[in-house]
């Protein structure tokens, strides 16, 4: 079943067109990656899907429903949860309070314990630091906290914007392993990354975005083997 569909989506910032006629699909159960250079329009695409940025053209469908004009907070209720670029951890709140914030849109807020257990299971480090202020965590731990917070909304679709950005190599590996684990537990993932190697290794399928347009698509494996991709994104001539 197709969970997310973008059809001819364009997004502008004033006169600047950041995304041009983007068409893509994410099937339920998949990990899909959107790769591309700096400024290609990856973050803007994510903002359009989560509803933070309005479209200037096109349509977005989620689980069969046209959500093009739906408010961002209602998209969370529908099951779309975004981990923004830069993470957006609340620095003055504890880890536990940050996680609690992730569940704000849920109607079944009475019993969050199983979900909290799941997050602490995926990220034992967060369990150890549950009473520590978010702002005192390392970059990798803040990424974990942002992902854990997004999971507390019980999303059907998790949007990850550059989860590996600014992280030490051992954290990068760990974050991507956890992405695979989250997906195995039943959450569909759309991932934006500059780390094309990791993203393509983990993704079932991927789209390449160049100056706001999709220029290539295929399975992660196909794109990893593609010589033009190797040259442009994988640092292999
Ligand atoms: P990065 O990895 O640098 O975030 P990206 O692929 O996510 O790159 P976007 O951030 O989506 O790219 O940017 C796409 C284009 O839109 C760029 O030309 C960028 O300069 C422009 N842009 C992004 N945000 C804004 C904004 N708030 N106002 C004006 N232009 C913007």
PDB file of C-alpha atoms and ligand atoms in Angstrom:
ATOM      1  CA  UNK A   1       0.000   0.000   0.000  1.00  0.00           C
ATOM      2  CA  UNK A   2       1.236   3.483  -0.871  1.00  0.00           C
ATOM      3  CA  UNK A   3       1.561   5.468   2.348  1.00  0.00           C
ATOM      4  CA  UNK A   4       2.875   8.770   1.011  1.00  0.00           C
ATOM      5  CA  UNK A   5       2.603  10.226  -2.445  1.00  0.00           C
ATOM      6  CA  UNK A   6       3.893  13.563  -3.737  1.00  0.00           C
ATOM      7  CA  UNK A   7       2.577  14.582  -7.117  1.00  0.00           C
ATOM      8  CA  UNK A   8       4.135  17.563  -8.899  1.00  0.00           C
ATOM      9  CA  UNK A   9       5.046  19.317  -5.672  1.00  0.00           C
ATOM     10  CA  UNK A  10       6.681  22.743  -5.968  1.00  0.00           C
ATOM     11  CA  UNK A  11       7.775  24.968  -3.083  1.00  0.00           C
ATOM     12  CA  UNK A  12       8.958  28.555  -3.232  1.00  0.00           C
ATOM     13  CA  UNK A  13      10.632  30.924  -0.791  1.00  0.00           C
ATOM     14  CA  UNK A  14       9.463  34.223  -2.234  1.00  0.00           C
ATOM     15  CA  UNK A  15      10.736  34.113  -5.801  1.00  0.00           C
ATOM     16  CA  UNK A  16      13.210  31.324  -5.189  1.00  0.00           C
ATOM     17  CA  UNK A  17      11.913  27.925  -6.290  1.00  0.00           C
ATOM     18  CA  UNK A  18      13.443  25.412  -3.888  1.00  0.00           C
ATOM     19  CA  UNK A  19      11.507  22.316  -5.063  1.00  0.00           C
ATOM     20  CA  UNK A  20      10.251  21.773  -8.627  1.00  0.00           C
ATOM     21  CA  UNK A  21       7.483  19.337  -9.539  1.00  0.00           C
ATOM     22  CA  UNK A  22       8.602  16.668  -7.133  1.00  0.00           C
ATOM     23  CA  UNK A  23       6.877  13.342  -7.651  1.00  0.00           C
ATOM     24  CA  UNK A  24       7.642  10.420  -5.361  1.00  0.00           C
ATOM     25  CA  UNK A  25       6.057   7.529  -3.509  1.00  0.00           C
ATOM     26  CA  UNK A  26       6.757   5.795  -0.230  1.00  0.00           C
ATOM     27  CA  UNK A  27       5.197   2.365   0.255  1.00  0.00           C
ATOM     28  CA  UNK A  28       4.163   1.235   3.714  1.00  0.00           C
ATOM     29  CA  UNK A  29       7.057  -0.603   5.369  1.00  0.00           C
ATOM     30  CA  UNK A  30       9.811   0.953   3.283  1.00  0.00           C
ATOM     31  CA  UNK A  31      12.888   2.974   4.137  1.00  0.00           C
ATOM     32  CA  UNK A  32      13.215   5.566   1.357  1.00  0.00           C
ATOM     33  CA  UNK A  33      16.121   7.990   1.088  1.00  0.00           C
ATOM     34  CA  UNK A  34      16.265  11.374  -0.544  1.00  0.00           C
ATOM     35  CA  UNK A  35      19.873  12.228  -1.305  1.00  0.00           C
ATOM     36  CA  UNK A  36      21.432  15.314  -2.831  1.00  0.00           C
ATOM     37  CA  UNK A  37      23.986  18.052  -2.369  1.00  0.00           C
ATOM     38  CA  UNK A  38      23.714  21.111  -0.163  1.00  0.00           C
ATOM     39  CA  UNK A  39      20.792  23.282  -1.220  1.00  0.00           C
ATOM     40  CA  UNK A  40      19.225  20.628  -3.482  1.00  0.00           C
ATOM     41  CA  UNK A  41      15.873  21.069  -1.732  1.00  0.00           C
ATOM     42  CA  UNK A  42      15.890  18.087   0.614  1.00  0.00           C
ATOM     43  CA  UNK A  43      14.915  19.928   3.794  1.00  0.00           C
ATOM     44  CA  UNK A  44      12.300  21.944   1.935  1.00  0.00           C
ATOM     45  CA  UNK A  45      10.719  18.720   0.652  1.00  0.00           C
ATOM     46  CA  UNK A  46      10.521  17.421   4.219  1.00  0.00           C
ATOM     47  CA  UNK A  47       8.953  20.668   5.403  1.00  0.00           C
ATOM     48  CA  UNK A  48       6.335  20.385   2.659  1.00  0.00           C
ATOM     49  CA  UNK A  49       5.467  16.850   3.778  1.00  0.00           C
ATOM     50  CA  UNK A  50       5.225  17.747   7.468  1.00  0.00           C
ATOM     51  CA  UNK A  51       3.216  20.860   6.608  1.00  0.00           C
ATOM     52  CA  UNK A  52       5.614  23.525   7.852  1.00  0.00           C
ATOM     53  CA  UNK A  53       5.990  24.967   4.342  1.00  0.00           C
ATOM     54  CA  UNK A  54       3.027  25.472   1.974  1.00  0.00           C
ATOM     55  CA  UNK A  55       3.128  24.175  -1.608  1.00  0.00           C
ATOM     56  CA  UNK A  56       2.982  26.517  -4.573  1.00  0.00           C
ATOM     57  CA  UNK A  57       1.807  23.624  -6.764  1.00  0.00           C
ATOM     58  CA  UNK A  58       1.101  19.904  -6.555  1.00  0.00           C
ATOM     59  CA  UNK A  59      -0.534  17.487  -4.190  1.00  0.00           C
ATOM     60  CA  UNK A  60       0.412  15.362  -1.185  1.00  0.00           C
ATOM     61  CA  UNK A  61      -1.534  12.231  -0.307  1.00  0.00           C
ATOM     62  CA  UNK A  62      -1.081  10.267   2.930  1.00  0.00           C
ATOM     63  CA  UNK A  63      -2.751   6.886   3.414  1.00  0.00           C
ATOM     64  CA  UNK A  64      -5.173   7.747   0.628  1.00  0.00           C
ATOM     65  CA  UNK A  65      -6.132  11.151   2.047  1.00  0.00           C
ATOM     66  CA  UNK A  66      -5.293  14.443   0.339  1.00  0.00           C
ATOM     67  CA  UNK A  67      -3.341  16.334   3.016  1.00  0.00           C
ATOM     68  CA  UNK A  68      -2.037  19.131   0.771  1.00  0.00           C
ATOM     69  CA  UNK A  69      -3.780  21.785   2.817  1.00  0.00           C
ATOM     70  CA  UNK A  70      -3.925  20.024   6.175  1.00  0.00           C
ATOM     71  CA  UNK A  71      -2.350  21.849   9.154  1.00  0.00           C
ATOM     72  CA  UNK A  72       0.991  20.546  10.385  1.00  0.00           C
ATOM     73  CA  UNK A  73      -0.329  19.547  13.830  1.00  0.00           C
ATOM     74  CA  UNK A  74      -3.118  17.529  12.237  1.00  0.00           C
ATOM     75  CA  UNK A  75      -0.596  15.716  10.067  1.00  0.00           C
ATOM     76  CA  UNK A  76       1.057  14.564  13.304  1.00  0.00           C
ATOM     77  CA  UNK A  77      -2.311  13.203  14.424  1.00  0.00           C
ATOM     78  CA  UNK A  78      -2.601  11.370  11.066  1.00  0.00           C
ATOM     79  CA  UNK A  79       0.752   9.699  11.731  1.00  0.00           C
ATOM     80  CA  UNK A  80       3.478  11.856  10.198  1.00  0.00           C
ATOM     81  CA  UNK A  81       6.258  12.725  12.611  1.00  0.00           C
ATOM     82  CA  UNK A  82       9.326  14.743  11.702  1.00  0.00           C
ATOM     83  CA  UNK A  83      12.772  14.905  13.232  1.00  0.00           C
ATOM     84  CA  UNK A  84      13.887  18.298  11.952  1.00  0.00           C
ATOM     85  CA  UNK A  85      17.348  19.248  10.787  1.00  0.00           C
ATOM     86  CA  UNK A  86      19.149  20.522  13.879  1.00  0.00           C
ATOM     87  CA  UNK A  87      16.983  18.248  16.071  1.00  0.00           C
ATOM     88  CA  UNK A  88      15.032  20.889  17.997  1.00  0.00           C
ATOM     89  CA  UNK A  89      15.578  19.373  21.426  1.00  0.00           C
ATOM     90  CA  UNK A  90      14.152  21.566  24.229  1.00  0.00           C
ATOM     91  CA  UNK A  91      17.389  22.383  26.085  1.00  0.00           C
ATOM     92  CA  UNK A  92      15.851  23.321  29.447  1.00  0.00           C
ATOM     93  CA  UNK A  93      13.602  20.277  29.674  1.00  0.00           C
ATOM     94  CA  UNK A  94      14.754  16.893  30.879  1.00  0.00           C
ATOM     95  CA  UNK A  95      15.063  13.934  28.533  1.00  0.00           C
ATOM     96  CA  UNK A  96      11.832  12.499  29.979  1.00  0.00           C
ATOM     97  CA  UNK A  97       9.987  15.804  29.489  1.00  0.00           C
ATOM     98  CA  UNK A  98      11.252  16.080  25.904  1.00  0.00           C
ATOM     99  CA  UNK A  99       9.946  12.600  25.201  1.00  0.00           C
ATOM    100  CA  UNK A 100       6.619  13.442  26.766  1.00  0.00           C
ATOM    101  CA  UNK A 101       6.288  16.427  24.424  1.00  0.00           C
ATOM    102  CA  UNK A 102       6.416  14.017  21.487  1.00  0.00           C
ATOM    103  CA  UNK A 103       3.142  12.480  22.609  1.00  0.00           C
ATOM    104  CA  UNK A 104       1.247  15.778  22.907  1.00  0.00           C
ATOM    105  CA  UNK A 105      -0.978  15.161  19.894  1.00  0.00           C
ATOM    106  CA  UNK A 106      -2.078  11.677  21.004  1.00  0.00           C
ATOM    107  CA  UNK A 107      -5.542  11.000  22.254  1.00  0.00           C
ATOM    108  CA  UNK A 108      -4.388   7.948  24.225  1.00  0.00           C
ATOM    109  CA  UNK A 109      -1.974   9.850  26.450  1.00  0.00           C
ATOM    110  CA  UNK A 110      -2.989   7.918  29.571  1.00  0.00           C
ATOM    111  CA  UNK A 111      -0.659   5.028  28.978  1.00  0.00           C
ATOM    112  CA  UNK A 112       2.584   6.077  27.408  1.00  0.00           C
ATOM    113  CA  UNK A 113       4.702   3.627  29.376  1.00  0.00           C
ATOM    114  CA  UNK A 114       4.954   0.933  26.671  1.00  0.00           C
ATOM    115  CA  UNK A 115       6.088   3.564  24.167  1.00  0.00           C
ATOM    116  CA  UNK A 116       8.566   5.018  26.610  1.00  0.00           C
ATOM    117  CA  UNK A 117       9.885   1.500  27.234  1.00  0.00           C
ATOM    118  CA  UNK A 118      10.308   1.011  23.500  1.00  0.00           C
ATOM    119  CA  UNK A 119      12.251   4.275  23.160  1.00  0.00           C
ATOM    120  CA  UNK A 120      14.486   3.413  26.120  1.00  0.00           C
ATOM    121  CA  UNK A 121      15.005  -0.027  24.617  1.00  0.00           C
ATOM    122  CA  UNK A 122      16.155   1.481  21.323  1.00  0.00           C
ATOM    123  CA  UNK A 123      18.226   4.162  23.067  1.00  0.00           C
ATOM    124  CA  UNK A 124      19.511   2.882  26.433  1.00  0.00           C
ATOM    125  CA  UNK A 125      21.569   6.072  26.738  1.00  0.00           C
ATOM    126  CA  UNK A 126      18.347   8.077  27.020  1.00  0.00           C
ATOM    127  CA  UNK A 127      17.149   5.869  29.850  1.00  0.00           C
ATOM    128  CA  UNK A 128      20.379   6.518  31.742  1.00  0.00           C
ATOM    129  CA  UNK A 129      19.971  10.255  31.249  1.00  0.00           C
ATOM    130  CA  UNK A 130      16.227  10.598  31.619  1.00  0.00           C
ATOM    131  CA  UNK A 131      16.468  13.267  34.328  1.00  0.00           C
ATOM    132  CA  UNK A 132      19.205  15.263  32.648  1.00  0.00           C
ATOM    133  CA  UNK A 133      18.447  18.497  30.759  1.00  0.00           C
ATOM    134  CA  UNK A 134      18.270  18.025  26.980  1.00  0.00           C
ATOM    135  CA  UNK A 135      20.751  20.849  26.420  1.00  0.00           C
ATOM    136  CA  UNK A 136      23.499  18.996  28.305  1.00  0.00           C
ATOM    137  CA  UNK A 137      23.467  15.988  25.948  1.00  0.00           C
ATOM    138  CA  UNK A 138      26.081  15.430  23.238  1.00  0.00           C
ATOM    139  CA  UNK A 139      25.125  15.891  19.565  1.00  0.00           C
ATOM    140  CA  UNK A 140      24.607  12.169  19.061  1.00  0.00           C
ATOM    141  CA  UNK A 141      22.486  11.890  22.191  1.00  0.00           C
ATOM    142  CA  UNK A 142      20.373  14.862  21.086  1.00  0.00           C
ATOM    143  CA  UNK A 143      19.774  13.131  17.763  1.00  0.00           C
ATOM    144  CA  UNK A 144      18.631  10.054  19.697  1.00  0.00           C
ATOM    145  CA  UNK A 145      16.371  12.203  21.849  1.00  0.00           C
ATOM    146  CA  UNK A 146      14.838  13.893  18.797  1.00  0.00           C
ATOM    147  CA  UNK A 147      14.183  10.482  17.237  1.00  0.00           C
ATOM    148  CA  UNK A 148      12.771   9.131  20.486  1.00  0.00           C
ATOM    149  CA  UNK A 149      10.495  12.149  20.812  1.00  0.00           C
ATOM    150  CA  UNK A 150       9.206  11.642  17.259  1.00  0.00           C
ATOM    151  CA  UNK A 151       8.515   7.969  18.033  1.00  0.00           C
ATOM    152  CA  UNK A 152       6.435   8.943  21.066  1.00  0.00           C
ATOM    153  CA  UNK A 153       3.844  10.247  18.592  1.00  0.00           C
ATOM    154  CA  UNK A 154       3.513   6.618  17.351  1.00  0.00           C
ATOM    155  CA  UNK A 155       4.035   7.634  13.727  1.00  0.00           C
ATOM    156  CA  UNK A 156       3.197   5.555  10.685  1.00  0.00           C
ATOM    157  CA  UNK A 157       5.748   7.629   8.791  1.00  0.00           C
ATOM    158  CA  UNK A 158       8.922   8.935  10.376  1.00  0.00           C
ATOM    159  CA  UNK A 159      10.653  11.804   8.558  1.00  0.00           C
ATOM    160  CA  UNK A 160      14.347  12.107   9.352  1.00  0.00           C
ATOM    161  CA  UNK A 161      16.217  15.185   8.170  1.00  0.00           C
ATOM    162  CA  UNK A 162      19.972  14.563   8.103  1.00  0.00           C
ATOM    163  CA  UNK A 163      20.181  12.331  11.169  1.00  0.00           C
ATOM    164  CA  UNK A 164      23.934  11.886  10.737  1.00  0.00           C
ATOM    165  CA  UNK A 165      24.780  15.580  10.484  1.00  0.00           C
ATOM    166  CA  UNK A 166      27.639  16.646  12.713  1.00  0.00           C
ATOM    167  CA  UNK A 167      27.950  13.276  14.423  1.00  0.00           C
ATOM    168  CA  UNK A 168      31.111  11.330  15.211  1.00  0.00           C
ATOM    169  CA  UNK A 169      31.557   8.182  13.053  1.00  0.00           C
ATOM    170  CA  UNK A 170      30.593   5.720  15.792  1.00  0.00           C
ATOM    171  CA  UNK A 171      27.337   7.624  16.375  1.00  0.00           C
ATOM    172  CA  UNK A 172      26.582   7.687  12.637  1.00  0.00           C
ATOM    173  CA  UNK A 173      26.752   3.885  12.449  1.00  0.00           C
ATOM    174  CA  UNK A 174      24.620   3.568  15.545  1.00  0.00           C
ATOM    175  CA  UNK A 175      21.938   5.995  14.356  1.00  0.00           C
ATOM    176  CA  UNK A 176      21.593   4.184  11.026  1.00  0.00           C
ATOM    177  CA  UNK A 177      21.425   0.786  12.739  1.00  0.00           C
ATOM    178  CA  UNK A 178      18.591   2.138  14.859  1.00  0.00           C
ATOM    179  CA  UNK A 179      16.801   3.491  11.778  1.00  0.00           C
ATOM    180  CA  UNK A 180      16.782  -0.047  10.382  1.00  0.00           C
ATOM    181  CA  UNK A 181      15.532  -1.386  13.726  1.00  0.00           C
ATOM    182  CA  UNK A 182      12.708   1.190  13.914  1.00  0.00           C
ATOM    183  CA  UNK A 183      11.682   0.184  10.391  1.00  0.00           C
ATOM    184  CA  UNK A 184      11.743  -3.530  11.294  1.00  0.00           C
ATOM    185  CA  UNK A 185       9.406  -2.725  14.186  1.00  0.00           C
ATOM    186  CA  UNK A 186       6.877  -1.473  11.633  1.00  0.00           C
ATOM    187  CA  UNK A 187       7.483   2.242  11.044  1.00  0.00           C
ATOM    188  CA  UNK A 188       7.909   3.524   7.489  1.00  0.00           C
ATOM    189  CA  UNK A 189      10.868   5.902   7.142  1.00  0.00           C
ATOM    190  CA  UNK A 190      11.650   8.745   4.748  1.00  0.00           C
ATOM    191  CA  UNK A 191      15.182   9.910   5.239  1.00  0.00           C
ATOM    192  CA  UNK A 192      17.057  12.920   3.901  1.00  0.00           C
ATOM    193  CA  UNK A 193      20.828  12.597   3.874  1.00  0.00           C
ATOM    194  CA  UNK A 194      24.071  14.021   2.629  1.00  0.00           C
ATOM    195  CA  UNK A 195      25.760  10.842   3.818  1.00  0.00           C
ATOM    196  CA  UNK A 196      24.744   9.000   0.647  1.00  0.00           C
ATOM    197  CA  UNK A 197      26.785   5.895   1.413  1.00  0.00           C
ATOM    198  CA  UNK A 198      24.955   5.137   4.650  1.00  0.00           C
ATOM    199  CA  UNK A 199      21.580   6.231   3.341  1.00  0.00           C
ATOM    200  CA  UNK A 200      21.781   4.057   0.222  1.00  0.00           C
ATOM    201  CA  UNK A 201      23.044   1.100   2.218  1.00  0.00           C
ATOM    202  CA  UNK A 202      20.066   1.321   4.576  1.00  0.00           C
ATOM    203  CA  UNK A 203      17.310   2.351   2.157  1.00  0.00           C
ATOM    204  CA  UNK A 204      15.133   0.031   0.111  1.00  0.00           C
ATOM    205  CA  UNK A 205      14.777   2.756  -2.499  1.00  0.00           C
ATOM    206  CA  UNK A 206      16.137   6.244  -3.028  1.00  0.00           C
ATOM    207  CA  UNK A 207      15.613   9.406  -5.032  1.00  0.00           C
ATOM    208  CA  UNK A 208      18.363  11.784  -6.096  1.00  0.00           C
ATOM    209  CA  UNK A 209      17.476  15.451  -5.876  1.00  0.00           C
ATOM    210  CA  UNK A 210      19.430  18.091  -7.829  1.00  0.00           C
ATOM    211  CA  UNK A 211      18.477  21.761  -7.676  1.00  0.00           C
ATOM    212  CA  UNK A 212      14.925  20.939  -6.673  1.00  0.00           C
ATOM    213  CA  UNK A 213      14.308  18.148  -9.185  1.00  0.00           C
ATOM    214  CA  UNK A 214      14.445  14.357  -9.061  1.00  0.00           C
ATOM    215  CA  UNK A 215      17.161  13.248 -11.464  1.00  0.00           C
ATOM    216  CA  UNK A 216      17.397   9.567 -10.616  1.00  0.00           C
ATOM    217  CA  UNK A 217      15.635   6.848  -8.668  1.00  0.00           C
ATOM    218  CA  UNK A 218      16.255   3.190  -7.948  1.00  0.00           C
ATOM    219  CA  UNK A 219      16.910   0.686  -5.206  1.00  0.00           C
ATOM    220  CA  UNK A 220      19.621   1.620  -2.719  1.00  0.00           C
ATOM    221  CA  UNK A 221      21.764  -1.135  -4.210  1.00  0.00           C
ATOM    222  CA  UNK A 222      21.320   0.086  -7.799  1.00  0.00           C
ATOM    223  CA  UNK A 223      22.258   3.632  -6.889  1.00  0.00           C
ATOM    224  CA  UNK A 224      25.284   2.495  -4.865  1.00  0.00           C
ATOM    225  CA  UNK A 225      26.549   0.768  -8.021  1.00  0.00           C
ATOM    226  CA  UNK A 226      25.771   3.698 -10.350  1.00  0.00           C
ATOM    227  CA  UNK A 227      29.001   5.302 -11.580  1.00  0.00           C
ATOM    228  CA  UNK A 228      27.586   8.844 -11.804  1.00  0.00           C
ATOM    229  CA  UNK A 229      26.280   8.556  -8.235  1.00  0.00           C
ATOM    230  CA  UNK A 230      29.608   7.171  -7.072  1.00  0.00           C
ATOM    231  CA  UNK A 231      31.411  10.109  -8.564  1.00  0.00           C
ATOM    232  CA  UNK A 232      29.019  12.808  -7.369  1.00  0.00           C
ATOM    233  CA  UNK A 233      27.975  11.544  -3.930  1.00  0.00           C
ATOM    234  CA  UNK A 234      30.192   8.723  -2.762  1.00  0.00           C
ATOM    235  CA  UNK A 235      33.571  10.331  -3.265  1.00  0.00           C
ATOM    236  CA  UNK A 236      34.709   7.578  -5.687  1.00  0.00           C
ATOM    237  CA  UNK A 237      36.026   8.623  -9.096  1.00  0.00           C
TER     238      UNK A 237
HETATM  239  P1  LIG B   1      20.889  21.563   3.150  1.00  0.00           P
HETATM  240  O1  LIG B   1      21.494  20.244   3.278  1.00  0.00           O
HETATM  241  O2  LIG B   1      21.885  22.690   3.018  1.00  0.00           O
HETATM  242  O3  LIG B   1      19.797  21.864   4.136  1.00  0.00           O
HETATM  243  P2  LIG B   1      18.805  21.015   1.268  1.00  0.00           P
HETATM  244  O4  LIG B   1      18.975  20.058   0.145  1.00  0.00           O
HETATM  245  O5  LIG B   1      18.066  20.559   2.428  1.00  0.00           O
HETATM  246  O6  LIG B   1      20.206  21.560   1.691  1.00  0.00           O
HETATM  247  P3  LIG B   1      17.073  23.262   1.240  1.00  0.00           P
HETATM  248  O7  LIG B   1      17.474  23.684   2.594  1.00  0.00           O
HETATM  249  O8  LIG B   1      15.765  22.638   1.054  1.00  0.00           O
HETATM  250  O9  LIG B   1      18.153  22.308   0.630  1.00  0.00           O
HETATM  251  O10 LIG B   1      17.207  24.512   0.275  1.00  0.00           O
HETATM  252  C1  LIG B   1      16.787  24.518  -1.087  1.00  0.00           C
HETATM  253  C2  LIG B   1      16.929  25.920  -1.668  1.00  0.00           C
HETATM  254  O11 LIG B   1      16.028  26.805  -1.002  1.00  0.00           O
HETATM  255  C3  LIG B   1      18.307  26.536  -1.536  1.00  0.00           C
HETATM  256  O12 LIG B   1      18.547  27.278  -2.697  1.00  0.00           O
HETATM  257  C4  LIG B   1      18.163  27.414  -0.329  1.00  0.00           C
HETATM  258  O13 LIG B   1      19.050  28.513  -0.411  1.00  0.00           O
HETATM  259  C5  LIG B   1      16.738  27.889  -0.419  1.00  0.00           C
HETATM  260  N1  LIG B   1      16.172  28.134   0.933  1.00  0.00           N
HETATM  261  C6  LIG B   1      16.064  27.252   1.936  1.00  0.00           C
HETATM  262  N2  LIG B   1      15.481  27.800   3.006  1.00  0.00           N
HETATM  263  C7  LIG B   1      15.200  29.076   2.669  1.00  0.00           C
HETATM  264  C8  LIG B   1      14.576  30.178   3.346  1.00  0.00           C
HETATM  265  N3  LIG B   1      14.116  30.060   4.603  1.00  0.00           N
HETATM  266  N4  LIG B   1      14.480  31.347   2.677  1.00  0.00           N
HETATM  267  C9  LIG B   1      14.943  31.476   1.413  1.00  0.00           C
HETATM  268  N5  LIG B   1      15.511  30.481   0.721  1.00  0.00           N
HETATM  269  C10 LIG B   1      15.645  29.303   1.326  1.00  0.00           C
END
